[in-house]
Amino acid sequence: NAGVTQTPKFRVLKTGQSMTLLCAQDMNHEYMYWYRQDPGMGLRLIHYSVGEGTTAKGEVPDGYNVSRLKKQNFLLGLESAAPSQTSVYFCASSKQGSGANVLTFGAGSRLTVL
Amino acid sequence: GENVEQHPSTLSVQEGDSAVIKCTYSDSASNYFPWYKQELGKRPQLIIDIRSNVGEKKDQRIAVTLNKTAKHFSLHITETQPEDSAVYFCAASITGSQGNLIFGKGTKLSVKP
């Protein structure tokens, strides 16, 4: 039982490049989330999904896209990376909505945009 | 929307002392308040949570108190140990399928041996 797995763990991009972060969970959780963590800013929700085939915007969605084609996977895409997207990205999942359920986080993906 | 303020941003205590971290929230409809601990280089993990129908909850050396009237809640750690050193995040949410957690900006706790 691996829990929540994120790939890659580290990535360096040049401005304008695109990339996709993959999140996979093996707990059969319905809800999945992408957060970004910046120094002094806490954890901010980018996008989330309440089930396979659904996505919704969080607090800071601009510049990101997501897809949930399979229940166990939640992909975060950057179409044209900007230095402001340099951050640590955490994926999380929960059995039901995070409003009353424990979030299980992945180990994080550190992205640097030059 | 919900806004969560967390204080202090850094806290340094001697081993064995108590530590208190405070959070305020803006949406009176919020009714779920978890606390997450993030050790250096690790992922955040839930350490304790409280729902609005409860005023206080304890789990060994940690406790959380909630004052719904004042819209604030606090984390109390007693008999601190070096392994308590971490960043602590409070969060607030409305329960239900559409409720999403809004996190505070975090408190870096350092426990000096």
PDB file of C-alpha atoms in Angstrom:
ATOM      1  CA  ASN A   1       0.000   0.000   0.000  1.00  0.00           C
ATOM      2  CA  ALA A   2       1.952   3.008  -1.263  1.00  0.00           C
ATOM      3  CA  GLY A   3      -0.633   5.689  -0.363  1.00  0.00           C
ATOM      4  CA  VAL A   4      -0.130   8.773  -2.535  1.00  0.00           C
ATOM      5  CA  THR A   5       2.766   8.784  -4.993  1.00  0.00           C
ATOM      6  CA  GLN A   6       3.965  11.817  -6.925  1.00  0.00           C
ATOM      7  CA  THR A   7       6.285  11.897  -9.907  1.00  0.00           C
ATOM      8  CA  PRO A   8       8.668  13.462 -10.585  1.00  0.00           C
ATOM      9  CA  LYS A   9      10.125  14.522  -7.228  1.00  0.00           C
ATOM     10  CA  PHE A  10      12.277  17.249  -8.740  1.00  0.00           C
ATOM     11  CA  ARG A  11      12.153  19.111 -12.030  1.00  0.00           C
ATOM     12  CA  VAL A  12      13.831  22.175 -13.504  1.00  0.00           C
ATOM     13  CA  LEU A  13      12.104  23.945 -16.378  1.00  0.00           C
ATOM     14  CA  LYS A  14      12.854  26.929 -18.526  1.00  0.00           C
ATOM     15  CA  THR A  15      10.266  29.671 -18.859  1.00  0.00           C
ATOM     16  CA  GLY A  16       7.683  28.700 -21.463  1.00  0.00           C
ATOM     17  CA  GLN A  17       8.236  24.950 -21.242  1.00  0.00           C
ATOM     18  CA  SER A  18       5.410  22.591 -20.393  1.00  0.00           C
ATOM     19  CA  MET A  19       5.263  19.665 -18.043  1.00  0.00           C
ATOM     20  CA  THR A  20       2.900  17.327 -16.220  1.00  0.00           C
ATOM     21  CA  LEU A  21       3.004  16.195 -12.608  1.00  0.00           C
ATOM     22  CA  LEU A  22       1.461  12.816 -11.934  1.00  0.00           C
ATOM     23  CA  CYS A  23      -0.286  11.831  -8.735  1.00  0.00           C
ATOM     24  CA  ALA A  24      -1.388   8.268  -8.082  1.00  0.00           C
ATOM     25  CA  GLN A  25      -3.244   6.879  -5.068  1.00  0.00           C
ATOM     26  CA  ASP A  26      -4.062   3.277  -4.240  1.00  0.00           C
ATOM     27  CA  MET A  27      -6.569   3.875  -1.432  1.00  0.00           C
ATOM     28  CA  ASN A  28      -9.655   4.068  -3.653  1.00  0.00           C
ATOM     29  CA  HIS A  29     -10.212   7.658  -2.545  1.00  0.00           C
ATOM     30  CA  GLU A  30     -12.839   9.678  -4.376  1.00  0.00           C
ATOM     31  CA  TYR A  31     -11.338  13.115  -3.794  1.00  0.00           C
ATOM     32  CA  MET A  32      -7.962  14.304  -4.992  1.00  0.00           C
ATOM     33  CA  TYR A  33      -6.252  17.693  -4.696  1.00  0.00           C
ATOM     34  CA  TRP A  34      -3.252  19.634  -5.891  1.00  0.00           C
ATOM     35  CA  TYR A  35      -1.692  22.201  -3.538  1.00  0.00           C
ATOM     36  CA  ARG A  36       1.297  24.443  -3.890  1.00  0.00           C
ATOM     37  CA  GLN A  37       3.481  25.383  -0.951  1.00  0.00           C
ATOM     38  CA  ASP A  38       5.520  28.559  -0.955  1.00  0.00           C
ATOM     39  CA  PRO A  39       7.567  29.997   1.934  1.00  0.00           C
ATOM     40  CA  GLY A  40       5.336  31.947   4.279  1.00  0.00           C
ATOM     41  CA  MET A  41       2.228  31.194   2.235  1.00  0.00           C
ATOM     42  CA  GLY A  42       1.055  27.891   3.607  1.00  0.00           C
ATOM     43  CA  LEU A  43      -0.724  25.379   1.409  1.00  0.00           C
ATOM     44  CA  ARG A  44      -2.892  26.823  -1.337  1.00  0.00           C
ATOM     45  CA  LEU A  45      -5.348  24.737  -3.317  1.00  0.00           C
ATOM     46  CA  ILE A  46      -4.823  24.819  -7.080  1.00  0.00           C
ATOM     47  CA  HIS A  47      -7.429  22.379  -8.395  1.00  0.00           C
ATOM     48  CA  TYR A  48      -9.335  19.440  -7.030  1.00  0.00           C
ATOM     49  CA  SER A  49     -11.492  16.550  -8.158  1.00  0.00           C
ATOM     50  CA  VAL A  50     -14.504  15.000  -6.460  1.00  0.00           C
ATOM     51  CA  GLY A  51     -14.428  11.877  -8.591  1.00  0.00           C
ATOM     52  CA  GLU A  52     -13.305  10.309 -11.827  1.00  0.00           C
ATOM     53  CA  GLY A  53     -13.915  12.600 -14.771  1.00  0.00           C
ATOM     54  CA  THR A  54     -14.484  15.724 -12.635  1.00  0.00           C
ATOM     55  CA  THR A  55     -12.273  18.711 -11.873  1.00  0.00           C
ATOM     56  CA  ALA A  56     -12.806  22.054 -10.174  1.00  0.00           C
ATOM     57  CA  LYS A  57     -10.829  25.219  -9.486  1.00  0.00           C
ATOM     58  CA  GLY A  58      -9.321  25.986  -6.118  1.00  0.00           C
ATOM     59  CA  GLU A  59      -7.811  29.193  -4.744  1.00  0.00           C
ATOM     60  CA  VAL A  60      -4.977  29.656  -7.264  1.00  0.00           C
ATOM     61  CA  PRO A  61      -5.903  27.850 -10.523  1.00  0.00           C
ATOM     62  CA  ASP A  62      -4.452  30.262 -13.091  1.00  0.00           C
ATOM     63  CA  GLY A  63      -1.690  28.805 -15.247  1.00  0.00           C
ATOM     64  CA  TYR A  64      -2.554  25.192 -14.396  1.00  0.00           C
ATOM     65  CA  ASN A  65      -4.761  22.503 -15.875  1.00  0.00           C
ATOM     66  CA  VAL A  66      -5.760  19.146 -14.441  1.00  0.00           C
ATOM     67  CA  SER A  67      -7.304  15.892 -15.543  1.00  0.00           C
ATOM     68  CA  ARG A  68      -8.802  12.913 -13.703  1.00  0.00           C
ATOM     69  CA  LEU A  69      -9.329  10.290 -16.385  1.00  0.00           C
ATOM     70  CA  LYS A  70      -8.880   7.439 -13.923  1.00  0.00           C
ATOM     71  CA  LYS A  71      -9.992   7.371 -10.301  1.00  0.00           C
ATOM     72  CA  GLN A  72      -6.514   6.629  -9.030  1.00  0.00           C
ATOM     73  CA  ASN A  73      -4.677   9.322 -11.021  1.00  0.00           C
ATOM     74  CA  PHE A  74      -4.769  13.118 -10.915  1.00  0.00           C
ATOM     75  CA  LEU A  75      -2.545  15.017 -13.343  1.00  0.00           C
ATOM     76  CA  LEU A  76      -1.405  18.635 -12.970  1.00  0.00           C
ATOM     77  CA  GLY A  77      -0.228  20.366 -16.125  1.00  0.00           C
ATOM     78  CA  LEU A  78       1.694  23.554 -16.732  1.00  0.00           C
ATOM     79  CA  GLU A  79       1.286  24.586 -20.362  1.00  0.00           C
ATOM     80  CA  SER A  80       3.755  27.492 -20.323  1.00  0.00           C
ATOM     81  CA  ALA A  81       5.795  27.565 -17.137  1.00  0.00           C
ATOM     82  CA  ALA A  82       6.611  30.893 -15.468  1.00  0.00           C
ATOM     83  CA  PRO A  83       9.117  31.674 -12.688  1.00  0.00           C
ATOM     84  CA  SER A  84       6.153  32.432 -10.402  1.00  0.00           C
ATOM     85  CA  GLN A  85       5.284  28.742 -10.599  1.00  0.00           C
ATOM     86  CA  THR A  86       8.498  27.777  -8.835  1.00  0.00           C
ATOM     87  CA  SER A  87       7.152  25.952  -5.811  1.00  0.00           C
ATOM     88  CA  VAL A  88       6.722  22.655  -4.034  1.00  0.00           C
ATOM     89  CA  TYR A  89       3.604  20.878  -5.242  1.00  0.00           C
ATOM     90  CA  PHE A  90       1.708  18.447  -3.060  1.00  0.00           C
ATOM     91  CA  CYS A  91      -0.955  16.071  -4.182  1.00  0.00           C
ATOM     92  CA  ALA A  92      -3.443  14.791  -1.631  1.00  0.00           C
ATOM     93  CA  SER A  93      -6.420  12.515  -1.522  1.00  0.00           C
ATOM     94  CA  SER A  94      -9.314  11.871   0.824  1.00  0.00           C
ATOM     95  CA  LYS A  95     -12.058   9.310   1.077  1.00  0.00           C
ATOM     96  CA  GLN A  96     -14.696  12.009   1.027  1.00  0.00           C
ATOM     97  CA  GLY A  97     -14.530  15.802   0.899  1.00  0.00           C
ATOM     98  CA  SER A  98     -11.682  17.416   2.771  1.00  0.00           C
ATOM     99  CA  GLY A  99     -14.267  19.294   4.756  1.00  0.00           C
ATOM    100  CA  ALA A 100     -14.360  16.508   7.298  1.00  0.00           C
ATOM    101  CA  ASN A 101     -11.895  13.912   6.194  1.00  0.00           C
ATOM    102  CA  VAL A 102      -8.214  13.313   6.635  1.00  0.00           C
ATOM    103  CA  LEU A 103      -6.037  14.367   3.741  1.00  0.00           C
ATOM    104  CA  THR A 104      -3.286  11.936   2.780  1.00  0.00           C
ATOM    105  CA  PHE A 105      -0.463  13.832   1.127  1.00  0.00           C
ATOM    106  CA  GLY A 106       2.164  12.724  -1.324  1.00  0.00           C
ATOM    107  CA  ALA A 107       5.848  13.420  -0.710  1.00  0.00           C
ATOM    108  CA  GLY A 108       5.859  16.544  -2.849  1.00  0.00           C
ATOM    109  CA  SER A 109       7.360  17.624  -6.165  1.00  0.00           C
ATOM    110  CA  ARG A 110       9.845  20.484  -6.190  1.00  0.00           C
ATOM    111  CA  LEU A 111       9.596  22.507  -9.398  1.00  0.00           C
ATOM    112  CA  THR A 112      12.027  25.250 -10.369  1.00  0.00           C
ATOM    113  CA  VAL A 113      11.279  27.477 -13.348  1.00  0.00           C
ATOM    114  CA  LEU A 114      14.262  29.453 -14.626  1.00  0.00           C
TER     115      LEU A 114
ATOM    116  CA  GLY B   1     -14.690  32.898   1.068  1.00  0.00           C
ATOM    117  CA  GLU B   2     -12.959  31.539   4.117  1.00  0.00           C
ATOM    118  CA  ASN B   3      -9.769  33.179   5.389  1.00  0.00           C
ATOM    119  CA  VAL B   4      -7.568  31.645   8.070  1.00  0.00           C
ATOM    120  CA  GLU B   5      -5.017  33.675   9.997  1.00  0.00           C
ATOM    121  CA  GLN B   6      -2.343  31.867  12.007  1.00  0.00           C
ATOM    122  CA  HIS B   7      -0.018  33.248  14.701  1.00  0.00           C
ATOM    123  CA  PRO B   8       2.814  33.283  15.438  1.00  0.00           C
ATOM    124  CA  SER B   9       4.731  32.525  12.276  1.00  0.00           C
ATOM    125  CA  THR B  10       7.702  31.281  14.310  1.00  0.00           C
ATOM    126  CA  LEU B  11       7.864  29.996  17.873  1.00  0.00           C
ATOM    127  CA  SER B  12      10.880  28.887  19.862  1.00  0.00           C
ATOM    128  CA  VAL B  13      10.535  27.089  23.209  1.00  0.00           C
ATOM    129  CA  GLN B  14      12.741  25.155  25.589  1.00  0.00           C
ATOM    130  CA  GLU B  15      12.253  21.420  25.831  1.00  0.00           C
ATOM    131  CA  GLY B  16       9.618  20.672  28.414  1.00  0.00           C
ATOM    132  CA  ASP B  17       7.808  23.988  28.006  1.00  0.00           C
ATOM    133  CA  SER B  18       4.366  24.376  26.474  1.00  0.00           C
ATOM    134  CA  ALA B  19       3.655  25.811  23.029  1.00  0.00           C
ATOM    135  CA  VAL B  20       0.464  27.475  21.841  1.00  0.00           C
ATOM    136  CA  ILE B  21      -0.436  28.300  18.257  1.00  0.00           C
ATOM    137  CA  LYS B  22      -3.545  30.336  17.485  1.00  0.00           C
ATOM    138  CA  CYS B  23      -5.755  30.592  14.430  1.00  0.00           C
ATOM    139  CA  THR B  24      -8.734  32.715  13.531  1.00  0.00           C
ATOM    140  CA  TYR B  25     -11.206  32.099  10.738  1.00  0.00           C
ATOM    141  CA  SER B  26     -13.665  34.346   8.960  1.00  0.00           C
ATOM    142  CA  ASP B  27     -16.554  32.147   7.805  1.00  0.00           C
ATOM    143  CA  SER B  28     -18.955  31.437  10.647  1.00  0.00           C
ATOM    144  CA  ALA B  29     -20.264  28.427   8.681  1.00  0.00           C
ATOM    145  CA  SER B  30     -16.940  26.608   9.039  1.00  0.00           C
ATOM    146  CA  ASN B  31     -17.268  23.628  11.316  1.00  0.00           C
ATOM    147  CA  TYR B  32     -14.198  21.437  10.833  1.00  0.00           C
ATOM    148  CA  PHE B  33     -10.753  22.467  12.089  1.00  0.00           C
ATOM    149  CA  PRO B  34      -7.771  20.148  11.588  1.00  0.00           C
ATOM    150  CA  TRP B  35      -4.114  20.650  12.414  1.00  0.00           C
ATOM    151  CA  TYR B  36      -1.342  19.287  10.225  1.00  0.00           C
ATOM    152  CA  LYS B  37       2.317  18.840  11.137  1.00  0.00           C
ATOM    153  CA  GLN B  38       5.062  19.006   8.527  1.00  0.00           C
ATOM    154  CA  GLU B  39       8.551  17.953   9.520  1.00  0.00           C
ATOM    155  CA  LEU B  40      11.427  19.328   7.503  1.00  0.00           C
ATOM    156  CA  GLY B  41      11.409  17.880   3.994  1.00  0.00           C
ATOM    157  CA  LYS B  42       8.390  15.696   4.707  1.00  0.00           C
ATOM    158  CA  ARG B  43       4.731  15.709   3.778  1.00  0.00           C
ATOM    159  CA  PRO B  44       2.053  17.285   6.001  1.00  0.00           C
ATOM    160  CA  GLN B  45       0.269  14.833   8.291  1.00  0.00           C
ATOM    161  CA  LEU B  46      -2.865  15.256  10.377  1.00  0.00           C
ATOM    162  CA  ILE B  47      -2.171  15.338  14.106  1.00  0.00           C
ATOM    163  CA  ILE B  48      -5.539  16.326  15.528  1.00  0.00           C
ATOM    164  CA  ASP B  49      -8.859  17.775  14.431  1.00  0.00           C
ATOM    165  CA  ILE B  50     -11.977  19.186  16.030  1.00  0.00           C
ATOM    166  CA  ARG B  51     -15.529  19.721  14.932  1.00  0.00           C
ATOM    167  CA  SER B  52     -17.708  22.624  15.926  1.00  0.00           C
ATOM    168  CA  ASN B  53     -19.891  20.638  18.266  1.00  0.00           C
ATOM    169  CA  VAL B  54     -16.885  20.123  20.544  1.00  0.00           C
ATOM    170  CA  GLY B  55     -15.034  22.791  22.530  1.00  0.00           C
ATOM    171  CA  GLU B  56     -11.850  20.872  23.278  1.00  0.00           C
ATOM    172  CA  LYS B  57     -10.124  17.686  22.232  1.00  0.00           C
ATOM    173  CA  LYS B  58      -7.004  16.060  23.653  1.00  0.00           C
ATOM    174  CA  ASP B  59      -4.619  13.413  22.428  1.00  0.00           C
ATOM    175  CA  GLN B  60      -1.770  12.746  24.833  1.00  0.00           C
ATOM    176  CA  ARG B  61       0.411  15.896  24.812  1.00  0.00           C
ATOM    177  CA  ILE B  62      -1.568  17.818  22.225  1.00  0.00           C
ATOM    178  CA  ALA B  63      -4.928  19.504  22.571  1.00  0.00           C
ATOM    179  CA  VAL B  64      -7.062  21.767  20.455  1.00  0.00           C
ATOM    180  CA  THR B  65      -9.599  24.285  21.743  1.00  0.00           C
ATOM    181  CA  LEU B  66     -12.329  25.979  19.741  1.00  0.00           C
ATOM    182  CA  ASN B  67     -14.234  29.172  20.455  1.00  0.00           C
ATOM    183  CA  LYS B  68     -16.959  29.454  17.831  1.00  0.00           C
ATOM    184  CA  THR B  69     -18.255  32.759  19.131  1.00  0.00           C
ATOM    185  CA  ALA B  70     -14.878  34.400  18.689  1.00  0.00           C
ATOM    186  CA  LYS B  71     -14.066  32.298  15.613  1.00  0.00           C
ATOM    187  CA  HIS B  72     -10.712  31.133  16.832  1.00  0.00           C
ATOM    188  CA  PHE B  73      -9.068  27.839  17.670  1.00  0.00           C
ATOM    189  CA  SER B  74      -5.737  26.936  19.184  1.00  0.00           C
ATOM    190  CA  LEU B  75      -3.234  24.093  19.318  1.00  0.00           C
ATOM    191  CA  HIS B  76      -1.605  23.377  22.659  1.00  0.00           C
ATOM    192  CA  ILE B  77       1.466  21.175  22.980  1.00  0.00           C
ATOM    193  CA  THR B  78       2.611  20.347  26.502  1.00  0.00           C
ATOM    194  CA  GLU B  79       5.967  18.974  27.631  1.00  0.00           C
ATOM    195  CA  THR B  80       7.506  19.767  24.268  1.00  0.00           C
ATOM    196  CA  GLN B  81      10.222  17.514  22.893  1.00  0.00           C
ATOM    197  CA  PRO B  82      12.792  18.107  20.128  1.00  0.00           C
ATOM    198  CA  GLU B  83      10.765  15.855  17.802  1.00  0.00           C
ATOM    199  CA  ASP B  84       7.906  18.360  18.056  1.00  0.00           C
ATOM    200  CA  SER B  85      10.029  20.747  15.973  1.00  0.00           C
ATOM    201  CA  ALA B  86       8.147  21.202  12.697  1.00  0.00           C
ATOM    202  CA  VAL B  87       5.838  23.524  10.811  1.00  0.00           C
ATOM    203  CA  TYR B  88       2.246  23.346  12.013  1.00  0.00           C
ATOM    204  CA  PHE B  89      -0.698  24.318   9.825  1.00  0.00           C
ATOM    205  CA  CYS B  90      -4.208  25.007  10.980  1.00  0.00           C
ATOM    206  CA  ALA B  91      -7.117  24.786   8.568  1.00  0.00           C
ATOM    207  CA  ALA B  92     -10.835  25.404   8.445  1.00  0.00           C
ATOM    208  CA  SER B  93     -13.636  24.080   6.315  1.00  0.00           C
ATOM    209  CA  ILE B  94     -17.323  23.615   5.941  1.00  0.00           C
ATOM    210  CA  THR B  95     -18.145  19.931   6.162  1.00  0.00           C
ATOM    211  CA  GLY B  96     -19.786  18.293   3.231  1.00  0.00           C
ATOM    212  CA  SER B  97     -18.778  17.244  -0.237  1.00  0.00           C
ATOM    213  CA  GLN B  98     -18.046  20.771  -1.412  1.00  0.00           C
ATOM    214  CA  GLY B  99     -16.124  21.939   1.604  1.00  0.00           C
ATOM    215  CA  ASN B 100     -12.442  22.468   0.929  1.00  0.00           C
ATOM    216  CA  LEU B 101      -9.831  23.082   3.561  1.00  0.00           C
ATOM    217  CA  ILE B 102      -8.349  26.558   3.732  1.00  0.00           C
ATOM    218  CA  PHE B 103      -4.967  26.498   5.443  1.00  0.00           C
ATOM    219  CA  GLY B 104      -3.233  29.071   7.584  1.00  0.00           C
ATOM    220  CA  LYS B 105       0.279  30.130   6.602  1.00  0.00           C
ATOM    221  CA  GLY B 106       1.960  27.921   9.127  1.00  0.00           C
ATOM    222  CA  THR B 107       3.955  28.208  12.362  1.00  0.00           C
ATOM    223  CA  LYS B 108       7.531  27.014  12.548  1.00  0.00           C
ATOM    224  CA  LEU B 109       8.039  25.552  16.012  1.00  0.00           C
ATOM    225  CA  SER B 110      11.575  25.021  17.275  1.00  0.00           C
ATOM    226  CA  VAL B 111      12.100  23.075  20.489  1.00  0.00           C
ATOM    227  CA  LYS B 112      15.537  23.637  21.971  1.00  0.00           C
ATOM    228  CA  PRO B 113      17.052  20.803  24.009  1.00  0.00           C
TER     229      PRO B 113
END
